[in-house]
Tab-separated table of C-alpha atoms and ligand atoms in Angstrom:
chain	number	residue	atom	x	y	z
A	10	MET	CA	112.173	71.214	73.704
A	11	ARG	CA	110.490	74.817	72.356
A	12	GLY	CA	108.011	76.152	74.895
A	13	GLY	CA	104.887	74.623	73.152
A	14	GLY	CA	102.985	71.756	73.842
A	15	GLY	CA	104.408	68.211	72.947
A	16	GLY	CA	107.906	70.166	72.978
A	17	THR	CA	107.852	70.121	69.212
A	18	GLY	CA	107.012	74.308	69.287
A	19	GLY	CA	105.673	72.997	65.582
A	20	ALA	CA	102.520	74.697	63.873
A	21	TYR	CA	102.135	78.167	65.405
A	22	LYS	CA	100.490	81.013	63.554
A	23	TYR	CA	101.514	84.476	64.260
A	24	GLY	CA	98.680	86.748	65.242
A	25	SER	CA	96.779	84.323	63.796
A	26	ASP	CA	93.388	86.249	63.908
A	27	LEU	CA	93.828	89.772	64.234
A	28	GLY	CA	91.191	90.872	61.924
A	29	GLY	CA	93.357	90.278	59.165
A	30	LEU	CA	96.557	92.533	60.338
A	31	SER	CA	99.886	91.268	59.415
A	32	THR	CA	101.849	90.655	62.665
A	33	SER	CA	104.432	89.060	61.116
A	34	PRO	CA	107.710	89.340	63.436
A	35	ARG	CA	111.002	91.195	62.288
A	36	ARG	CA	112.840	88.477	63.342
A	37	PRO	CA	112.131	84.793	64.115
A	38	PRO	CA	111.935	83.609	67.761
A	39	PRO	CA	115.177	83.245	69.919
A	40	THR	CA	116.752	79.524	70.352
A	41	PRO	CA	116.591	78.228	74.091
A	42	SER	CA	118.912	76.604	75.677
A	43	PRO	CA	121.003	73.834	73.740
A	44	ILE	CA	121.111	71.840	76.825
A	45	ARG	CA	117.051	71.025	75.657
A	46	PHE	CA	118.139	69.529	72.758
A	47	SER	CA	120.477	67.787	73.931
A	48	LYS	CA	119.899	63.507	72.834
A	49	PHE	CA	121.203	62.277	76.230
A	50	PHE	CA	119.424	64.885	78.975
A	51	GLN	CA	115.737	64.258	78.864
A	52	ALA	CA	114.689	67.718	79.811
A	53	ASN	CA	111.632	68.165	81.662
A	54	MET	CA	109.245	71.281	80.753
A	55	ARG	CA	110.381	74.013	83.235
A	56	ILE	CA	107.583	76.079	83.908
A	57	LEU	CA	106.940	79.240	85.549
A	58	VAL	CA	104.203	80.828	87.037
A	59	THR	CA	103.998	84.368	88.397
A	60	GLY	CA	101.593	84.718	90.430
A	61	GLY	CA	101.281	81.345	91.537
A	62	ALA	CA	100.847	81.523	95.156
A	63	GLY	CA	97.137	83.280	94.536
A	64	PHE	CA	93.529	81.959	93.994
A	65	ILE	CA	93.914	80.592	89.819
A	66	GLY	CA	97.875	80.524	90.132
A	67	SER	CA	97.593	77.836	92.384
A	68	HIS	CA	94.836	75.740	90.450
A	69	LEU	CA	96.964	76.109	87.697
A	70	VAL	CA	99.852	74.653	89.882
A	71	ASP	CA	98.085	72.171	91.161
A	72	LYS	CA	96.794	70.593	87.199
A	73	LEU	CA	100.658	71.282	86.391
A	74	MET	CA	102.529	69.335	88.805
A	75	GLU	CA	100.190	66.479	87.535
A	76	ASN	CA	102.263	65.815	84.630
A	77	GLU	CA	105.514	64.410	86.184
A	78	LYS	CA	107.196	66.114	82.775
A	79	ASN	CA	106.891	69.356	84.602
A	80	GLU	CA	109.010	70.684	86.573
A	81	VAL	CA	107.209	73.968	87.947
A	82	ILE	CA	108.472	77.502	89.564
A	83	VAL	CA	106.634	79.855	91.385
A	84	ALA	CA	107.391	83.578	91.874
A	85	ASP	CA	105.057	85.379	93.764
A	86	ASN	CA	105.408	88.124	96.250
A	87	PHE	CA	102.729	87.099	98.556
A	88	PHE	CA	100.569	90.598	98.360
A	89	THR	CA	97.216	88.360	97.746
A	90	GLY	CA	98.488	84.771	97.519
A	91	SER	CA	99.926	82.433	100.276
A	92	LYS	CA	102.103	79.741	100.702
A	93	ASP	CA	99.338	77.875	102.342
A	94	ASN	CA	97.659	77.155	98.539
A	95	LEU	CA	100.791	75.616	97.722
A	96	LYS	CA	101.759	73.858	100.729
A	97	LYS	CA	101.206	70.647	99.332
A	98	TRP	CA	104.166	71.308	97.068
A	99	ILE	CA	106.568	73.139	99.060
A	100	GLY	CA	109.054	70.233	98.998
A	101	HIS	CA	108.524	68.400	96.078
A	102	PRO	CA	111.564	67.771	93.433
A	103	ARG	CA	109.832	69.271	91.036
A	104	PHE	CA	108.460	72.198	92.722
A	105	GLU	CA	110.332	75.889	93.485
A	106	LEU	CA	108.549	78.278	95.538
A	107	ILE	CA	110.214	82.060	94.766
A	108	ARG	CA	109.696	85.326	96.749
A	109	HIS	CA	109.646	87.688	94.443
A	110	ASP	CA	108.363	91.104	93.010
A	111	VAL	CA	107.685	91.083	89.146
A	112	THR	CA	108.363	94.594	88.718
A	113	GLU	CA	111.897	93.552	89.533
A	114	PRO	CA	113.571	91.298	86.501
A	115	LEU	CA	114.000	87.645	87.432
A	116	LEU	CA	116.588	85.178	86.174
A	117	VAL	CA	115.509	81.726	85.769
A	118	GLU	CA	115.600	78.997	82.629
A	119	VAL	CA	112.000	77.893	81.834
A	120	ASP	CA	110.366	77.122	78.518
A	121	GLN	CA	107.038	78.788	79.478
A	122	ILE	CA	105.153	81.581	81.274
A	123	TYR	CA	102.073	81.670	82.793
A	124	HIS	CA	102.041	85.675	83.636
A	125	LEU	CA	99.216	85.948	86.419
A	126	ALA	CA	101.224	88.337	88.837
A	127	CYS	CA	98.761	91.107	89.776
A	128	PRO	CA	96.297	92.154	92.533
A	129	ALA	CA	93.039	91.101	91.343
A	130	SER	CA	90.053	91.861	93.364
A	131	PRO	CA	89.047	95.568	92.795
A	132	ILE	CA	89.393	96.354	96.652
A	133	PHE	CA	93.377	94.946	96.265
A	134	TYR	CA	94.158	96.794	93.072
A	135	LYS	CA	92.599	99.820	93.934
A	136	HIS	CA	94.443	99.956	97.738
A	137	ASN	CA	97.668	100.744	95.516
A	138	PRO	CA	97.426	101.640	92.207
A	139	VAL	CA	100.343	103.102	91.596
A	140	LYS	CA	102.132	99.708	91.915
A	141	THR	CA	99.120	98.042	90.133
A	142	ILE	CA	100.096	99.616	87.348
A	143	LYS	CA	103.674	99.107	87.788
A	144	THR	CA	102.923	95.224	88.226
A	145	ASN	CA	101.512	95.329	85.210
A	146	VAL	CA	103.495	97.728	82.903
A	147	ILE	CA	107.144	97.155	84.363
A	148	GLY	CA	105.997	93.344	85.542
A	149	THR	CA	104.876	92.260	81.967
A	150	LEU	CA	108.009	94.230	80.366
A	151	ASN	CA	110.346	92.269	83.121
A	152	MET	CA	108.243	88.740	82.322
A	153	LEU	CA	108.520	89.610	78.111
A	154	GLY	CA	112.472	90.325	78.470
A	155	LEU	CA	112.529	86.677	80.666
A	156	ALA	CA	110.634	85.204	77.633
A	157	LYS	CA	113.110	86.927	74.734
A	158	ARG	CA	116.778	85.861	76.768
A	159	VAL	CA	115.570	82.416	77.309
A	160	GLY	CA	113.213	81.732	74.433
A	161	ALA	CA	110.186	80.476	76.414
A	162	ARG	CA	106.601	80.945	75.369
A	163	ILE	CA	104.611	83.684	77.685
A	164	LEU	CA	100.874	83.384	78.573
A	165	LEU	CA	99.745	86.836	80.010
A	166	THR	CA	96.085	86.357	81.779
A	167	SER	CA	94.499	89.354	81.125
A	168	THR	CA	90.777	90.878	81.986
A	169	SER	CA	87.776	91.127	81.079
A	170	GLU	CA	87.869	94.721	82.293
A	171	VAL	CA	89.784	95.806	78.970
A	172	TYR	CA	86.198	95.707	77.374
A	173	GLY	CA	85.559	98.543	80.599
A	174	ASP	CA	81.789	99.349	81.000
A	175	PRO	CA	81.025	97.664	77.528
A	176	LEU	CA	78.835	99.087	74.970
A	177	GLU	CA	78.631	96.163	72.823
A	178	HIS	CA	77.162	92.961	74.477
A	179	PRO	CA	78.306	90.275	74.696
A	180	GLN	CA	81.985	91.065	74.360
A	181	THR	CA	83.695	89.711	71.241
A	182	GLU	CA	87.492	89.625	71.333
A	183	ALA	CA	87.175	92.040	68.460
A	184	TYR	CA	85.574	94.985	70.716
A	185	TRP	CA	87.763	97.533	71.333
A	186	GLY	CA	86.254	98.772	74.467
A	187	ASN	CA	84.572	101.561	76.536
A	188	VAL	CA	87.506	102.162	79.095
A	189	ASN	CA	88.086	105.629	81.534
A	190	PRO	CA	91.629	106.164	81.071
A	191	ILE	CA	92.007	108.172	84.402
A	192	GLY	CA	89.409	106.373	86.323
A	193	VAL	CA	90.118	105.011	89.856
A	194	ARG	CA	89.532	101.335	88.101
A	195	SER	CA	92.324	102.472	85.009
A	196	CYS	CA	95.149	100.994	87.102
A	197	TYR	CA	94.160	97.746	86.356
A	198	ASP	CA	91.874	98.054	83.124
A	199	GLU	CA	94.878	100.159	81.726
A	200	GLY	CA	97.520	98.459	82.960
A	201	LYS	CA	96.365	95.088	81.639
A	202	ARG	CA	95.537	97.470	78.243
A	203	VAL	CA	99.127	98.170	78.084
A	204	ALA	CA	100.820	94.622	79.550
A	205	GLU	CA	98.285	93.635	75.770
A	206	THR	CA	100.395	96.063	74.244
A	207	LEU	CA	103.800	94.727	75.106
A	208	MET	CA	102.875	91.139	74.436
A	209	PHE	CA	101.959	92.131	71.016
A	210	ASP	CA	104.971	94.521	70.479
A	211	TYR	CA	107.384	92.090	71.601
A	212	HIS	CA	106.197	89.393	69.412
A	213	ARG	CA	105.945	91.642	66.503
A	214	GLN	CA	109.568	93.010	66.821
A	215	HIS	CA	111.460	89.901	68.417
A	216	GLY	CA	109.479	87.065	67.269
A	217	ILE	CA	108.399	86.289	71.248
A	218	GLU	CA	105.532	83.326	71.308
A	219	ILE	CA	102.690	85.112	72.983
A	220	ARG	CA	99.307	83.967	74.460
A	221	ILE	CA	96.702	86.282	76.113
A	222	ALA	CA	93.911	84.978	77.887
A	223	ARG	CA	91.318	87.811	78.310
A	224	ILE	CA	89.582	85.952	81.828
A	225	PHE	CA	85.721	86.506	83.268
A	226	ASN	CA	84.757	86.642	86.346
A	227	THR	CA	86.265	83.457	87.917
A	228	TYR	CA	85.186	81.878	91.189
A	229	GLY	CA	85.622	78.793	93.151
A	230	PRO	CA	87.653	76.810	96.505
A	231	ARG	CA	90.537	78.899	98.010
A	232	MET	CA	89.199	82.765	97.114
A	233	ASN	CA	90.708	84.630	100.104
A	234	ILE	CA	87.498	84.924	102.602
A	235	ASP	CA	88.207	88.649	102.907
A	236	ASP	CA	89.070	88.522	98.820
A	237	GLY	CA	85.569	91.205	98.577
A	238	ARG	CA	84.709	89.684	94.935
A	239	VAL	CA	80.872	89.129	94.720
A	240	VAL	CA	81.156	85.431	95.017
A	241	SER	CA	83.409	84.947	98.143
A	242	ASN	CA	81.420	87.914	99.744
A	243	PHE	CA	77.946	86.397	99.750
A	244	ILE	CA	79.059	82.634	100.235
A	245	ALA	CA	80.970	84.275	103.428
A	246	GLN	CA	78.331	86.245	104.080
A	247	ALA	CA	75.996	82.981	104.367
A	248	ILE	CA	77.649	81.390	105.810
A	249	ARG	CA	78.546	83.486	109.181
A	250	GLY	CA	74.624	84.246	108.855
A	251	GLU	CA	75.096	88.192	107.775
A	252	ALA	CA	72.790	89.540	105.034
A	253	LEU	CA	74.219	89.404	101.541
A	254	THR	CA	75.488	93.013	100.551
A	255	VAL	CA	74.282	93.514	96.727
A	256	GLN	CA	75.822	97.082	95.587
A	257	LYS	CA	73.540	99.228	93.600
A	258	PRO	CA	71.723	98.829	91.635
A	259	GLY	CA	72.061	95.028	91.736
A	260	THR	CA	71.027	94.540	88.345
A	261	GLN	CA	74.364	94.853	87.254
A	262	THR	CA	75.528	91.559	85.727
A	263	ARG	CA	78.795	89.168	85.050
A	264	SER	CA	79.564	85.888	83.744
A	265	PHE	CA	81.162	83.562	86.187
A	266	CYS	CA	83.556	80.488	85.630
A	267	TYR	CA	84.483	78.091	87.873
A	268	VAL	CA	87.877	77.618	88.260
A	269	ALA	CA	88.832	74.297	87.118
A	270	ASP	CA	86.807	75.168	83.509
A	271	MET	CA	89.001	78.444	83.855
A	272	VAL	CA	92.543	76.672	83.916
A	273	ASN	CA	91.758	74.209	81.371
A	274	GLY	CA	91.159	76.813	79.170
A	275	LEU	CA	94.634	78.272	79.720
A	276	MET	CA	96.207	75.298	79.940
A	277	LYS	CA	94.380	74.766	75.937
A	278	LEU	CA	95.688	78.341	75.120
A	279	MET	CA	99.315	78.265	76.251
A	280	ASN	CA	99.854	74.422	74.359
A	281	GLY	CA	98.138	75.225	71.274
A	282	ASP	CA	99.078	77.582	68.477
A	283	ASN	CA	97.088	80.803	68.863
A	284	THR	CA	98.304	84.038	70.013
A	285	GLY	CA	95.004	85.279	71.106
A	286	PRO	CA	93.505	86.967	73.219
A	287	ILE	CA	90.539	84.961	73.457
A	288	ASN	CA	87.887	85.118	75.779
A	289	ILE	CA	87.853	82.360	78.481
A	290	GLY	CA	84.792	82.597	80.503
A	291	ASN	CA	81.309	81.239	81.317
A	292	PRO	CA	78.746	82.823	79.202
A	293	GLY	CA	75.737	82.548	81.595
A	294	GLU	CA	74.894	86.049	83.107
A	295	PHE	CA	73.526	86.587	86.429
A	296	THR	CA	72.663	89.691	87.802
A	297	MET	CA	74.087	90.378	91.379
A	298	LEU	CA	70.579	90.593	92.531
A	299	GLU	CA	70.504	87.102	91.209
A	300	LEU	CA	73.683	85.825	92.240
A	301	ALA	CA	72.334	86.842	95.824
A	302	GLU	CA	69.204	84.266	95.600
A	303	ASN	CA	70.925	81.772	94.651
A	304	VAL	CA	73.513	81.881	97.021
A	305	LYS	CA	70.824	82.443	99.772
A	306	GLU	CA	68.564	79.756	98.512
A	307	LEU	CA	71.322	76.956	98.757
A	308	ILE	CA	73.542	77.799	101.575
A	309	ASN	CA	71.401	79.911	103.883
A	310	PRO	CA	67.980	80.619	102.923
A	311	GLU	CA	67.537	82.610	106.338
A	312	VAL	CA	69.893	85.541	105.322
A	313	THR	CA	68.977	88.760	103.866
A	314	VAL	CA	69.463	90.946	100.886
A	315	THR	CA	71.114	94.064	101.440
A	316	MET	CA	71.438	97.164	98.950
A	317	THR	CA	74.719	98.925	99.645
A	318	GLU	CA	76.566	101.694	97.934
A	319	ASN	CA	78.783	101.474	94.477
A	320	THR	CA	82.045	101.996	93.879
A	321	PRO	CA	82.800	104.245	90.380
A	322	ASP	CA	83.358	102.780	86.858
A	323	ASP	CA	81.313	99.674	87.865
A	324	PRO	CA	80.007	97.919	84.436
A	325	ARG	CA	77.224	97.735	84.172
A	326	GLN	CA	77.138	94.536	82.109
A	327	ARG	CA	79.371	91.397	81.428
A	328	LYS	CA	79.215	88.276	79.369
A	329	PRO	CA	81.875	86.912	77.106
A	330	ASP	CA	81.075	85.769	73.558
A	331	ILE	CA	83.409	82.278	73.585
A	332	THR	CA	82.495	81.437	69.939
A	333	LYS	CA	86.629	81.672	69.193
A	334	ALA	CA	87.413	79.880	72.482
A	335	LYS	CA	84.996	76.788	70.805
A	336	GLU	CA	86.629	76.852	67.377
A	337	VAL	CA	90.141	77.637	68.163
A	338	LEU	CA	90.946	75.722	71.540
A	339	ASP	CA	87.931	73.387	71.432
A	340	TRP	CA	87.190	74.619	74.919
A	341	GLU	CA	83.749	75.536	76.722
A	342	PRO	CA	83.354	75.657	80.805
A	343	LYS	CA	81.329	72.432	81.975
A	344	VAL	CA	80.498	73.788	85.649
A	345	VAL	CA	77.229	75.689	85.598
A	346	LEU	CA	76.801	78.384	88.766
A	347	ARG	CA	74.895	76.556	91.064
A	348	ASP	CA	76.738	73.297	91.101
A	349	GLY	CA	80.361	75.743	91.445
A	350	LEU	CA	78.895	77.425	94.543
A	351	VAL	CA	78.100	74.078	96.481
A	352	LEU	CA	81.490	73.112	95.534
A	353	MET	CA	83.353	76.786	96.929
A	354	GLU	CA	80.992	76.502	99.737
A	355	ASP	CA	82.366	72.800	101.134
A	356	ASP	CA	85.877	74.821	101.070
A	357	PHE	CA	84.791	78.190	102.758
A	358	ARG	CA	82.992	76.159	105.647
A	359	GLU	CA	86.254	74.244	106.274
A	360	ARG	CA	88.327	77.246	106.482
A	361	LEU	CA	85.948	79.319	108.704
A	362	ALA	CA	85.129	76.436	110.966
A	363	VAL	CA	81.235	76.290	110.097
A	364	PRO	CA	79.772	72.848	110.012
A	365	LYS	CA	76.479	72.673	107.496
A	366	LYS	CA	73.753	71.937	110.255
A	367	THR	CA	72.225	68.623	109.785
A	368	LYS	CA	68.735	68.063	109.452
A	369	ALA	CA	67.049	66.660	112.776
B	416	NAD	N1	89.874	85.811	89.380
B	416	NAD	C1	88.826	85.973	88.318
B	416	NAD	O1	87.695	86.519	87.295
B	416	NAD	C2	89.812	87.316	87.120
B	416	NAD	C3	89.591	87.731	86.248
B	416	NAD	C4	90.281	88.390	85.174
B	416	NAD	C5	91.698	88.548	85.185
B	416	NAD	N2	92.004	87.562	86.323
B	416	NAD	C6	93.927	87.587	86.622
B	416	NAD	O2	93.929	86.412	86.808
B	416	NAD	C7	95.390	86.496	87.455
B	416	NAD	C8	95.331	86.008	88.802
B	416	NAD	O3	94.080	86.234	88.985
B	416	NAD	P1	93.723	85.672	90.838
B	416	NAD	O4	92.427	85.817	91.077
B	416	NAD	O5	94.106	84.469	91.020
B	416	NAD	O6	94.207	87.092	91.796
B	416	NAD	P2	95.021	86.362	93.276
B	416	NAD	O7	95.090	88.038	94.035
B	416	NAD	O8	94.562	85.310	94.484
B	416	NAD	O9	96.278	86.209	93.005
B	416	NAD	C9	97.120	87.234	92.426
B	416	NAD	C10	98.955	86.736	93.253
B	416	NAD	O10	99.882	87.702	92.155
B	416	NAD	C11	100.565	87.888	93.346
B	416	NAD	N3	101.292	89.052	93.040
B	416	NAD	C12	100.511	90.757	93.010
B	416	NAD	N4	101.049	91.597	92.343
B	416	NAD	C13	102.710	90.918	92.302
B	416	NAD	C14	103.772	91.555	91.928
B	416	NAD	N5	103.908	92.526	91.742
B	416	NAD	N6	105.032	90.614	91.616
B	416	NAD	C15	104.491	89.234	92.262
B	416	NAD	N7	103.539	88.280	92.619
B	416	NAD	C16	102.418	89.647	92.853
B	416	NAD	C17	99.821	88.149	94.220
B	416	NAD	O11	100.481	87.652	95.669
B	416	NAD	C18	98.764	86.880	94.332
B	416	NAD	O12	99.524	85.378	94.559
B	416	NAD	C19	95.500	87.668	87.558
B	416	NAD	O13	96.523	88.326	86.388
B	416	NAD	C20	94.350	88.674	87.475
B	416	NAD	O14	94.450	90.071	86.497
B	416	NAD	C21	91.631	87.097	87.181
B	417	UGA	O1	86.489	89.128	85.423
B	417	UGA	C1	87.329	90.157	85.071
B	417	UGA	O2	87.845	90.272	84.177
B	417	UGA	C2	87.321	90.834	86.467
B	417	UGA	O3	85.964	90.669	87.390
B	417	UGA	C3	86.235	91.137	88.711
B	417	UGA	O4	86.036	92.610	88.956
B	417	UGA	P1	84.471	93.021	88.920
B	417	UGA	O5	83.626	91.981	88.107
B	417	UGA	O6	84.318	94.228	89.357
B	417	UGA	O7	84.623	91.849	90.770
B	417	UGA	P2	83.721	91.746	92.038
B	417	UGA	O8	84.162	93.249	92.532
B	417	UGA	O9	83.210	90.597	92.129
B	417	UGA	O10	82.255	92.928	91.429
B	417	UGA	C4	81.121	92.004	90.463
B	417	UGA	C5	79.785	93.034	91.062
B	417	UGA	O11	79.188	92.571	91.882
B	417	UGA	C6	79.162	93.696	92.892
B	417	UGA	N1	79.523	93.605	94.493
B	417	UGA	C7	80.234	93.299	94.904
B	417	UGA	C8	80.699	93.209	95.805
B	417	UGA	C9	79.554	92.772	97.017
B	417	UGA	O12	79.531	92.352	98.215
B	417	UGA	N2	78.280	92.865	96.622
B	417	UGA	C10	78.556	93.410	95.383
B	417	UGA	O13	77.153	93.503	94.548
B	417	UGA	C11	80.235	94.669	91.823
B	417	UGA	O14	79.090	95.900	92.369
B	417	UGA	C12	79.930	94.438	90.739
B	417	UGA	O15	78.896	95.146	90.050
B	417	UGA	C13	87.866	90.889	88.837
B	417	UGA	O16	87.951	90.951	90.369
B	417	UGA	C14	89.373	91.183	88.109
B	417	UGA	O17	90.075	90.953	89.167
B	417	UGA	C15	89.071	90.832	87.034
B	417	UGA	O18	89.578	91.159	85.735
């Protein structure tokens, strides 16, 4: 069984969409272990999820575990993730959790690698920027080395931050971005840009089967309550009855994708035949003031909105052009922001132990 869906690895286009650039690999992809082709051994698909104890990763694991033909291995250093996110799978015979830092090599035998390991919230990725860039560069190099050795297909969760503070709007995959190489966000956005470069170099040089998703702001249940990202901050603040902290000027925009839609898109990308990069996100665009108003109206109309200082290099606008995802993956998001916020509210209320007030 090769890394692809259906286990055939059949139709596969190399660099099928790089604006006509030839990306043909010099060598054919490596061959997986002979046991995968054994007539008498019904092998399951073995899937590694790095960063699988985190927010998106744990939702992805839930979805992968639904398929009884999948065996899932999570490798995570628990910097921002937690075992709690995976508690329902611990002890399951098709599941394995390894405490592992991807900046160190990993020896496992797998067919697919979803490579998510990297802190995603700006306050966490800026906390130890050298470690963040090591995670993106050395971590991706290690996972590509693993993919090369075992002949696995590898998917990188890149980011809309590769577009930096974009001068084109909305952003298509053809846009090369406007990124500060020496700023406080560079450990993350330049790190992900190098990770994308490494993916394509391994693809061209060694024939590795790669997939690159450029993820746009994703939200949903299980985000860390003190994660620092805007949706989790506003929901926690509204539930606690605190003022919603809108960072200035408040007119900056983001496009928010519900996590179930994201996971669906990532799996379609992995099991399809296009390398990407492909934008995966929800094109509904909101200013931070609009987001605050929505959270206030839906969760707690009594809270106030307060303006606070912003951080350097905050992108002023962000909205994915998802034409390619629609065409190539037949994917588009289904959950609108107001519905997703309510689903997230239920989870946050449970974890904060603040039940909804019932009307008298
Ligand atoms: N959530 C978003 O809006 C968003 C947007 C764009 C891209 N992404 C990407 O998606 C991926 C997952 O994001 P998330 O929102 O779930 O973040 P998260 O912080 O919840 O999850 C990241 C996981 O990676 C683990 N990790 C971090 N460094 C590691 C290392 N060196 N070795 C092993 N594990 C490590 C963390 O412990 C955590 O479990 C990240 O690669 C992120 O860059 C997320
Ligand atoms: O989608 C992406 O590609 C990237 O998006 C986010 O980065 P960012 O958009 O800066 O996320 P937030 O920290 O949630 O900030 C969004 C906006 O909300 C504002 N904000 C944040 C927090 C807050 O309390 N109030 C507030 O107004 C920020 O100034 C910013 O303009 C993620 O955290 C990155 O991991 C991800 O790669």
